[in-house]
Tab-separated table of C-alpha atoms in Angstrom:
chain	number	residue	atom	x	y	z
A	1	MET	CA	-81.431	0.088	-72.437
A	2	ILE	CA	-78.165	0.732	-70.579
A	3	SER	CA	-76.505	4.051	-71.397
A	4	TRP	CA	-72.846	3.953	-72.459
A	5	PHE	CA	-72.044	6.289	-69.575
A	6	HIS	CA	-73.470	3.794	-67.073
A	7	ILE	CA	-71.022	1.071	-68.177
A	8	PRO	CA	-68.023	0.874	-65.804
A	9	PRO	CA	-64.860	2.240	-67.519
A	10	ALA	CA	-63.066	-1.105	-67.229
A	11	GLN	CA	-65.892	-2.828	-69.168
A	12	ARG	CA	-66.221	-0.314	-71.990
A	13	PRO	CA	-65.074	-1.653	-75.379
A	14	LEU	CA	-61.723	-0.052	-76.181
A	15	PHE	CA	-62.621	0.061	-79.873
A	16	SER	CA	-65.646	2.304	-79.164
A	17	LEU	CA	-63.303	4.951	-77.718
A	18	PHE	CA	-60.170	4.485	-79.795
A	19	VAL	CA	-61.796	5.058	-83.193
A	20	PRO	CA	-63.643	8.285	-82.184
A	21	ALA	CA	-60.399	9.510	-80.593
A	22	LEU	CA	-58.593	8.964	-83.893
A	23	LEU	CA	-61.283	10.990	-85.675
A	24	VAL	CA	-60.888	13.829	-83.146
A	25	LEU	CA	-57.125	13.691	-83.673
A	26	ALA	CA	-57.604	13.999	-87.432
A	27	LEU	CA	-59.852	17.028	-86.834
A	28	CYS	CA	-57.204	18.606	-84.573
A	29	CYS	CA	-54.532	18.098	-87.254
A	30	PHE	CA	-56.819	19.713	-89.843
A	31	CYS	CA	-57.393	22.705	-87.544
A	32	SER	CA	-53.633	22.931	-86.929
A	33	LEU	CA	-53.110	23.356	-90.684
A	34	LEU	CA	-56.039	25.750	-90.985
A	35	PHE	CA	-55.540	28.146	-88.064
A	36	GLY	CA	-52.523	30.172	-87.076
A	37	ALA	CA	-51.168	33.549	-86.143
A	38	GLY	CA	-49.995	35.906	-88.875
A	39	GLY	CA	-51.545	37.380	-91.994
A	40	LEU	CA	-52.889	34.185	-93.576
A	41	SER	CA	-56.678	34.235	-93.319
A	42	LEU	CA	-58.874	31.211	-92.668
A	43	GLN	CA	-60.224	31.319	-96.223
A	44	ALA	CA	-56.726	31.570	-97.714
A	45	SER	CA	-55.580	28.634	-95.577
A	46	PHE	CA	-58.514	26.535	-96.782
A	47	GLN	CA	-57.860	27.436	-100.411
A	48	THR	CA	-54.192	26.527	-99.923
A	49	LEU	CA	-55.168	23.128	-98.564
A	50	LEU	CA	-57.173	22.660	-101.780
A	51	GLY	CA	-54.036	23.486	-103.803
A	52	ASN	CA	-54.970	27.021	-104.858
A	53	GLY	CA	-52.696	29.142	-102.660
A	54	SER	CA	-49.630	31.198	-103.555
A	55	ALA	CA	-46.110	29.903	-102.981
A	56	ASP	CA	-45.854	31.852	-99.717
A	57	ASP	CA	-49.190	30.505	-98.501
A	58	GLN	CA	-48.185	26.936	-99.362
A	59	PHE	CA	-44.913	27.391	-97.476
A	60	THR	CA	-46.848	28.584	-94.431
A	61	VAL	CA	-49.398	25.758	-94.471
A	62	PHE	CA	-47.437	22.790	-95.815
A	63	HIS	CA	-44.091	23.583	-94.208
A	64	LEU	CA	-44.426	25.715	-91.070
A	65	ARG	CA	-47.818	24.504	-89.823
A	66	ALA	CA	-47.369	20.921	-91.038
A	67	ASN	CA	-43.998	20.678	-89.271
A	68	ARG	CA	-45.325	21.907	-85.941
A	69	THR	CA	-48.289	19.533	-86.303
A	70	LEU	CA	-45.908	16.597	-86.746
A	71	VAL	CA	-43.854	17.718	-83.759
A	72	GLY	CA	-47.056	18.100	-81.716
A	73	LEU	CA	-48.083	14.558	-82.666
A	74	PHE	CA	-44.749	13.201	-81.503
A	75	VAL	CA	-44.568	15.215	-78.280
A	76	GLY	CA	-48.145	14.348	-77.256
A	77	LEU	CA	-47.689	10.666	-77.989
A	78	THR	CA	-44.360	10.305	-76.170
A	79	LEU	CA	-45.264	12.347	-73.086
A	80	GLY	CA	-48.690	10.696	-72.746
A	81	ILE	CA	-47.216	7.195	-72.938
A	82	ALA	CA	-44.307	8.123	-70.640
A	83	GLY	CA	-46.713	9.519	-68.030
A	84	ALA	CA	-48.843	6.365	-68.069
A	85	LEU	CA	-45.764	4.141	-67.710
A	86	MET	CA	-44.296	6.209	-64.898
A	87	GLN	CA	-47.562	6.254	-62.959
A	88	ALA	CA	-47.931	2.495	-63.392
A	89	VAL	CA	-44.404	1.640	-62.257
A	90	ALA	CA	-44.593	4.057	-59.301
A	91	ARG	CA	-48.223	3.059	-58.589
A	92	ASN	CA	-48.882	6.734	-58.087
A	93	PRO	CA	-51.269	8.974	-60.105
A	94	LEU	CA	-49.045	12.009	-59.427
A	95	ALA	CA	-45.986	10.491	-61.117
A	96	GLU	CA	-45.578	12.849	-64.071
A	97	PRO	CA	-42.241	13.420	-65.860
A	98	GLY	CA	-42.517	17.188	-65.551
A	99	LEU	CA	-43.409	17.128	-61.852
A	100	LEU	CA	-40.854	14.530	-60.848
A	101	GLY	CA	-37.739	16.061	-62.332
A	102	VAL	CA	-37.347	13.861	-65.410
A	103	SER	CA	-37.870	16.773	-67.815
A	104	ALA	CA	-35.733	18.999	-65.572
A	105	GLY	CA	-32.937	16.412	-65.723
A	106	SER	CA	-33.155	16.426	-69.493
A	107	SER	CA	-33.082	20.250	-69.579
A	108	PHE	CA	-30.113	20.306	-67.212
A	109	ALA	CA	-28.160	17.947	-69.459
A	110	VAL	CA	-28.943	20.135	-72.470
A	111	ALA	CA	-27.838	23.274	-70.589
A	112	ILE	CA	-24.557	21.635	-69.553
A	113	THR	CA	-23.905	20.679	-73.176
A	114	LEU	CA	-24.629	24.211	-74.381
A	115	VAL	CA	-22.320	25.729	-71.781
A	116	LEU	CA	-19.577	23.357	-72.939
A	117	GLY	CA	-19.833	24.766	-76.456
A	118	ALA	CA	-22.611	22.941	-78.319
A	119	SER	CA	-25.518	24.708	-80.047
A	120	THR	CA	-29.183	23.759	-80.219
A	121	ALA	CA	-28.681	22.944	-83.912
A	122	THR	CA	-25.940	20.398	-83.184
A	123	LEU	CA	-27.375	19.109	-79.940
A	124	THR	CA	-27.604	15.326	-79.861
A	125	VAL	CA	-30.820	13.708	-78.682
A	126	GLY	CA	-28.835	11.236	-76.590
A	127	ILE	CA	-27.788	14.020	-74.207
A	128	ALA	CA	-31.401	14.891	-73.385
A	129	GLN	CA	-32.288	11.199	-72.993
A	130	LEU	CA	-29.321	10.580	-70.694
A	131	GLY	CA	-30.377	13.525	-68.524
A	132	ALA	CA	-33.935	12.180	-68.383
A	133	LEU	CA	-32.655	8.739	-67.376
A	134	ILE	CA	-30.545	10.143	-64.524
A	135	GLY	CA	-33.435	12.330	-63.330
A	136	CYS	CA	-35.834	9.365	-63.406
A	137	ILE	CA	-33.463	7.111	-61.451
A	138	CYS	CA	-32.710	9.828	-58.877
A	139	VAL	CA	-36.302	10.657	-58.026
A	140	LEU	CA	-37.534	7.066	-57.914
A	141	SER	CA	-34.534	6.035	-55.801
A	142	VAL	CA	-35.165	8.794	-53.269
A	143	ALA	CA	-38.881	8.052	-53.165
A	144	ARG	CA	-38.272	4.333	-52.573
A	145	MET	CA	-35.875	4.839	-49.656
A	146	GLN	CA	-36.862	3.122	-46.414
A	147	GLY	CA	-39.488	1.053	-48.241
A	148	GLN	CA	-41.939	3.956	-48.563
A	149	HIS	CA	-42.223	3.497	-52.316
A	150	ASN	CA	-45.998	3.988	-52.452
A	151	ASP	CA	-46.063	7.248	-50.526
A	152	PRO	CA	-47.327	9.878	-53.007
A	153	ILE	CA	-46.241	12.789	-50.842
A	154	ARG	CA	-42.683	11.485	-50.638
A	155	LEU	CA	-42.602	11.009	-54.401
A	156	VAL	CA	-43.916	14.493	-55.193
A	157	LEU	CA	-41.632	16.145	-52.644
A	158	ALA	CA	-38.622	14.289	-54.032
A	159	GLY	CA	-39.577	15.288	-57.569
A	160	ALA	CA	-40.233	18.922	-56.642
A	161	ALA	CA	-36.925	19.143	-54.782
A	162	LEU	CA	-35.002	17.597	-57.670
A	163	SER	CA	-36.733	19.835	-60.242
A	164	SER	CA	-36.062	22.973	-58.187
A	165	LEU	CA	-32.422	22.032	-57.677
A	166	LEU	CA	-31.808	21.272	-61.344
A	167	LEU	CA	-33.634	24.383	-62.557
A	168	ALA	CA	-31.680	26.551	-60.096
A	169	VAL	CA	-28.336	25.121	-61.196
A	170	THR	CA	-29.368	25.435	-64.852
A	171	SER	CA	-30.253	29.106	-64.343
A	172	LEU	CA	-26.953	29.678	-62.526
A	173	LEU	CA	-24.976	28.127	-65.368
A	174	LEU	CA	-26.762	30.233	-67.961
A	175	LEU	CA	-26.084	33.422	-65.974
A	176	PHE	CA	-22.370	32.914	-66.620
A	177	ASP	CA	-22.764	32.044	-70.303
A	178	GLN	CA	-24.736	34.550	-72.374
A	179	ARG	CA	-24.372	32.544	-75.590
A	180	ALA	CA	-25.901	29.445	-73.989
A	181	ALA	CA	-28.654	31.574	-72.449
A	182	ASP	CA	-29.523	32.993	-75.884
A	183	GLU	CA	-29.538	29.491	-77.381
A	184	ILE	CA	-31.839	28.041	-74.762
A	185	ARG	CA	-34.192	30.972	-74.073
A	186	PHE	CA	-36.864	29.997	-76.620
A	187	TRP	CA	-36.407	26.259	-76.190
A	188	VAL	CA	-36.823	26.205	-72.410
A	189	THR	CA	-40.406	27.559	-72.494
A	190	GLY	CA	-41.681	24.440	-74.242
A	191	SER	CA	-42.945	24.936	-77.790
A	192	VAL	CA	-43.524	22.998	-81.016
A	193	ALA	CA	-43.166	26.083	-83.236
A	194	GLY	CA	-40.181	26.349	-85.564
A	195	ARG	CA	-38.731	22.979	-84.581
A	196	ASP	CA	-36.582	21.033	-86.991
A	197	THR	CA	-38.458	17.902	-88.064
A	198	ASN	CA	-35.173	16.295	-89.141
A	199	THR	CA	-34.674	15.638	-85.433
A	200	LEU	CA	-37.699	13.339	-85.606
A	201	PHE	CA	-35.815	11.013	-87.960
A	202	SER	CA	-32.813	10.917	-85.626
A	203	LEU	CA	-35.200	9.832	-82.862
A	204	LEU	CA	-36.516	6.788	-84.716
A	205	PRO	CA	-33.930	4.263	-83.364
A	206	SER	CA	-34.478	5.281	-79.743
A	207	MET	CA	-38.265	5.306	-80.222
A	208	LEU	CA	-38.045	1.785	-81.647
A	209	ILE	CA	-36.154	0.669	-78.535
A	210	ALA	CA	-38.746	2.408	-76.332
A	211	GLY	CA	-41.526	0.618	-78.223
A	212	LEU	CA	-39.894	-2.764	-77.666
A	213	CYS	CA	-39.490	-1.969	-73.966
A	214	ILE	CA	-43.195	-1.104	-73.735
A	215	LEU	CA	-44.198	-4.327	-75.507
A	216	TYR	CA	-42.067	-6.282	-73.057
A	217	ALA	CA	-43.301	-4.471	-69.941
A	218	ALA	CA	-47.023	-3.916	-70.629
A	219	LYS	CA	-48.296	-7.302	-69.442
A	220	PRO	CA	-45.949	-7.566	-66.401
A	221	LEU	CA	-46.938	-4.006	-65.421
A	222	ALA	CA	-50.588	-5.050	-65.371
A	223	SER	CA	-49.624	-7.896	-62.993
A	224	LEU	CA	-47.484	-5.567	-60.884
A	225	ALA	CA	-50.562	-3.391	-60.338
A	226	LEU	CA	-52.031	-6.305	-58.355
A	227	GLY	CA	-49.058	-6.256	-55.984
A	228	GLU	CA	-45.420	-7.272	-56.070
A	229	ARG	CA	-46.088	-10.714	-54.586
A	230	VAL	CA	-48.769	-11.442	-57.149
A	231	ALA	CA	-46.419	-10.388	-59.961
A	232	ILE	CA	-43.654	-12.637	-58.618
A	233	GLY	CA	-46.146	-15.464	-58.245
A	234	LEU	CA	-47.092	-15.076	-61.909
A	235	GLY	CA	-43.442	-15.465	-62.895
A	236	HIS	CA	-42.507	-11.817	-63.403
A	237	LYS	CA	-39.447	-10.028	-62.017
A	238	PRO	CA	-40.445	-6.603	-60.629
A	239	GLN	CA	-36.924	-5.163	-60.552
A	240	ARG	CA	-36.351	-6.025	-64.184
A	241	ILE	CA	-39.763	-4.606	-65.136
A	242	ARG	CA	-38.995	-1.326	-63.383
A	243	ALA	CA	-35.590	-1.062	-65.056
A	244	VAL	CA	-37.110	-1.611	-68.505
A	245	VAL	CA	-39.864	0.937	-67.855
A	246	ILE	CA	-37.353	3.543	-66.605
A	247	VAL	CA	-35.338	3.129	-69.811
A	248	ALA	CA	-38.494	3.520	-71.913
A	249	VAL	CA	-39.579	6.640	-69.983
A	250	ALA	CA	-36.117	8.191	-70.337
A	251	LEU	CA	-36.045	7.586	-74.097
A	252	LEU	CA	-39.554	8.989	-74.574
A	253	VAL	CA	-39.218	12.052	-72.324
A	254	GLY	CA	-35.666	12.791	-73.465
A	255	GLY	CA	-36.759	12.656	-77.092
A	256	ALA	CA	-39.734	14.949	-76.496
A	257	THR	CA	-37.638	17.400	-74.485
A	258	ALA	CA	-34.893	17.460	-77.106
A	259	ILE	CA	-37.290	18.542	-79.835
A	260	ALA	CA	-39.790	20.736	-77.962
A	261	GLY	CA	-38.307	21.640	-74.609
A	262	PRO	CA	-39.959	20.795	-71.283
A	263	VAL	CA	-43.765	20.648	-71.807
A	264	ALA	CA	-45.375	20.196	-68.405
A	265	PHE	CA	-48.468	18.270	-67.298
A	266	ILE	CA	-49.098	16.295	-70.518
A	267	GLY	CA	-47.856	13.156	-68.772
A	268	LEU	CA	-50.316	13.849	-65.960
A	269	VAL	CA	-53.443	14.883	-67.891
A	270	VAL	CA	-53.377	12.220	-70.629
A	271	PRO	CA	-53.178	9.068	-68.416
A	272	PHE	CA	-55.740	10.617	-66.041
A	273	ALA	CA	-58.218	11.084	-68.909
A	274	ALA	CA	-57.461	7.631	-70.355
A	275	ARG	CA	-58.027	5.873	-67.009
A	276	ALA	CA	-61.283	7.771	-66.527
A	277	LEU	CA	-62.482	6.430	-69.885
A	278	VAL	CA	-61.198	2.821	-69.930
A	279	GLY	CA	-60.267	1.947	-66.353
A	280	PRO	CA	-56.928	1.337	-64.612
A	281	ASP	CA	-55.602	-1.541	-66.769
A	282	ILE	CA	-52.277	-0.201	-68.095
A	283	ARG	CA	-52.648	-2.032	-71.424
A	284	ARG	CA	-55.978	-0.318	-72.203
A	285	THR	CA	-54.647	2.984	-70.847
A	286	LEU	CA	-51.609	2.891	-73.143
A	287	TRP	CA	-53.758	2.240	-76.197
A	288	LEU	CA	-55.962	5.244	-75.485
A	289	CYS	CA	-52.953	7.452	-74.660
A	290	LEU	CA	-51.816	7.046	-78.279
A	291	PRO	CA	-54.484	9.415	-79.688
A	292	LEU	CA	-55.264	11.403	-76.493
A	293	GLY	CA	-51.728	12.777	-76.052
A	294	PRO	CA	-51.465	14.268	-79.554
A	295	ILE	CA	-55.061	15.564	-79.307
A	296	ILE	CA	-54.275	17.590	-76.178
A	297	VAL	CA	-50.922	18.922	-77.423
A	298	ILE	CA	-52.151	19.892	-80.903
A	299	ALA	CA	-55.380	21.426	-79.574
A	300	ALA	CA	-53.390	23.413	-76.990
A	301	ASP	CA	-50.952	24.529	-79.694
A	302	VAL	CA	-53.799	25.764	-81.930
A	303	VAL	CA	-55.302	27.710	-79.023
A	304	SER	CA	-51.872	29.145	-78.147
A	305	ARG	CA	-51.647	30.621	-81.659
A	306	LEU	CA	-55.041	32.327	-81.448
A	307	VAL	CA	-55.413	33.734	-77.922
A	308	ALA	CA	-52.641	36.352	-78.111
A	309	GLN	CA	-52.622	37.397	-81.763
A	310	PRO	CA	-50.561	38.614	-83.512
A	311	ALA	CA	-48.103	37.005	-81.063
A	312	GLU	CA	-48.295	33.436	-79.717
A	313	MET	CA	-48.545	32.098	-76.179
A	314	PRO	CA	-45.872	29.471	-75.338
A	315	LEU	CA	-47.312	25.959	-75.402
A	316	GLY	CA	-45.809	25.187	-71.999
A	317	VAL	CA	-47.817	28.012	-70.426
A	318	LEU	CA	-51.095	26.698	-71.840
A	319	THR	CA	-50.451	23.082	-70.799
A	320	ALA	CA	-49.698	24.318	-67.275
A	321	ILE	CA	-53.069	26.131	-67.230
A	322	ILE	CA	-54.780	22.881	-68.306
A	323	GLY	CA	-52.765	20.600	-66.048
A	324	ALA	CA	-52.874	22.467	-62.735
A	325	PRO	CA	-56.644	21.914	-62.164
A	326	VAL	CA	-56.236	18.240	-63.075
A	327	LEU	CA	-53.445	17.942	-60.506
A	328	LEU	CA	-55.702	19.454	-57.832
A	329	LEU	CA	-58.522	17.094	-58.863
A	330	ILE	CA	-56.252	14.058	-58.509
A	331	VAL	CA	-54.989	15.217	-55.113
A	332	ARG	CA	-58.592	15.505	-53.900
A	333	SER	CA	-59.527	12.128	-55.394
A	334	ARG	CA	-60.470	9.295	-53.075
A	335	ARG	CA	-58.204	6.981	-55.048
A	336	MET	CA	-55.128	8.508	-53.450
A	337	PRO	CA	-52.568	7.516	-52.388
A	338	THR	CA	-51.899	4.663	-54.867
A	339	LEU	CA	-53.258	3.368	-58.126
C-alpha cells in the first residue's frame, strides 16, 4: 500500500488536504475565542461560549476576540493569496509583498495621508491600495529592466531597496509630525487587535474586484508558468495577465495593510507551504492558500497573546520569527532561481 506521503504533491487529491485544513482553521478560530491576555480565565471563556458568562465576559469573547478573529481571517486570506499570485507572475519564490515593497508602498501612502491631516479612523482603504499598486509596479518594473525578469537576486534587491527607501521617508515624515506619529505608532507594527471590523465591509467591493481578477487570471497564469511562448501559443496575452494580477495583488495587500498594518512574511510562508503540499500548479496552490493563510495568522495571533502575558507581542514580530527561517530555506532550495 502506497503511503500518502509517497504520492508526489502534484498528484495528491486537493480535497484530501482542503477539508482537513478547514477543520484546522475552525479549531484555530475556536482557540482564538478561548485564549487571550487579560483576566478572563480559560474556564470563564469556555462558559461564556456556552452562554453562561457575565456581560463583561461576553463583550470580551464575542466582541473583542471575535473581531480580531475576523480580521485575522481576512488578513491571512488576502496576504496568502496575494503572495501566491505575486510569486506566480514574477516566477520567483521570493516574491512576497512585504519583502518587495508592496506593503511599504501602502504604509507610505497611509503616512502621507496622515501627515496631510487625516486620521486612522477616517483613513480610506483606497489610499492604502493605491500605495500598494504603485509599490508593486515600481519593484516589478525595476526587476524586469534589461530583460532580467527572472533573476531572483535582482527582484529581492529591488524590493529591499524600495522598502528601505519608503520606510526611511515615512520615518522622516513622521519625525516632523507628532500627531501623525502618534496615530500610526500602533498600526505600523502589524496587528489584528482592536481593529474596526466596519472597515471589512468597506473592503467588500474591492475584494469582489480582486476575486474577479483572480478568476480571470488563474488559468492563464498556469499557462504562463510553462513559459511566455507557450502561453502566447495557447492564446493568452502575458502583458494583460500581469496587469490584471498586479491590480489584484494591490487590492488584496492594500486592503490587508489598511486594516492591520504591514504584516510581513505571510505572503511568503503560505504559498511555500501550499506548493509543498499540492505542487506548483497555481490553481491548486490558490485553493489551499484560502485556509492556510488564516490558519497561520490566527495561530500566530493566539500565540502572541500568550507568550508575553499580561502584555501582548505584536503580530508582525511573530510572523517575522516564523517567516525568516522559511526565507532562508527557500534561498537554499535547489528550485531557485525560478518557479
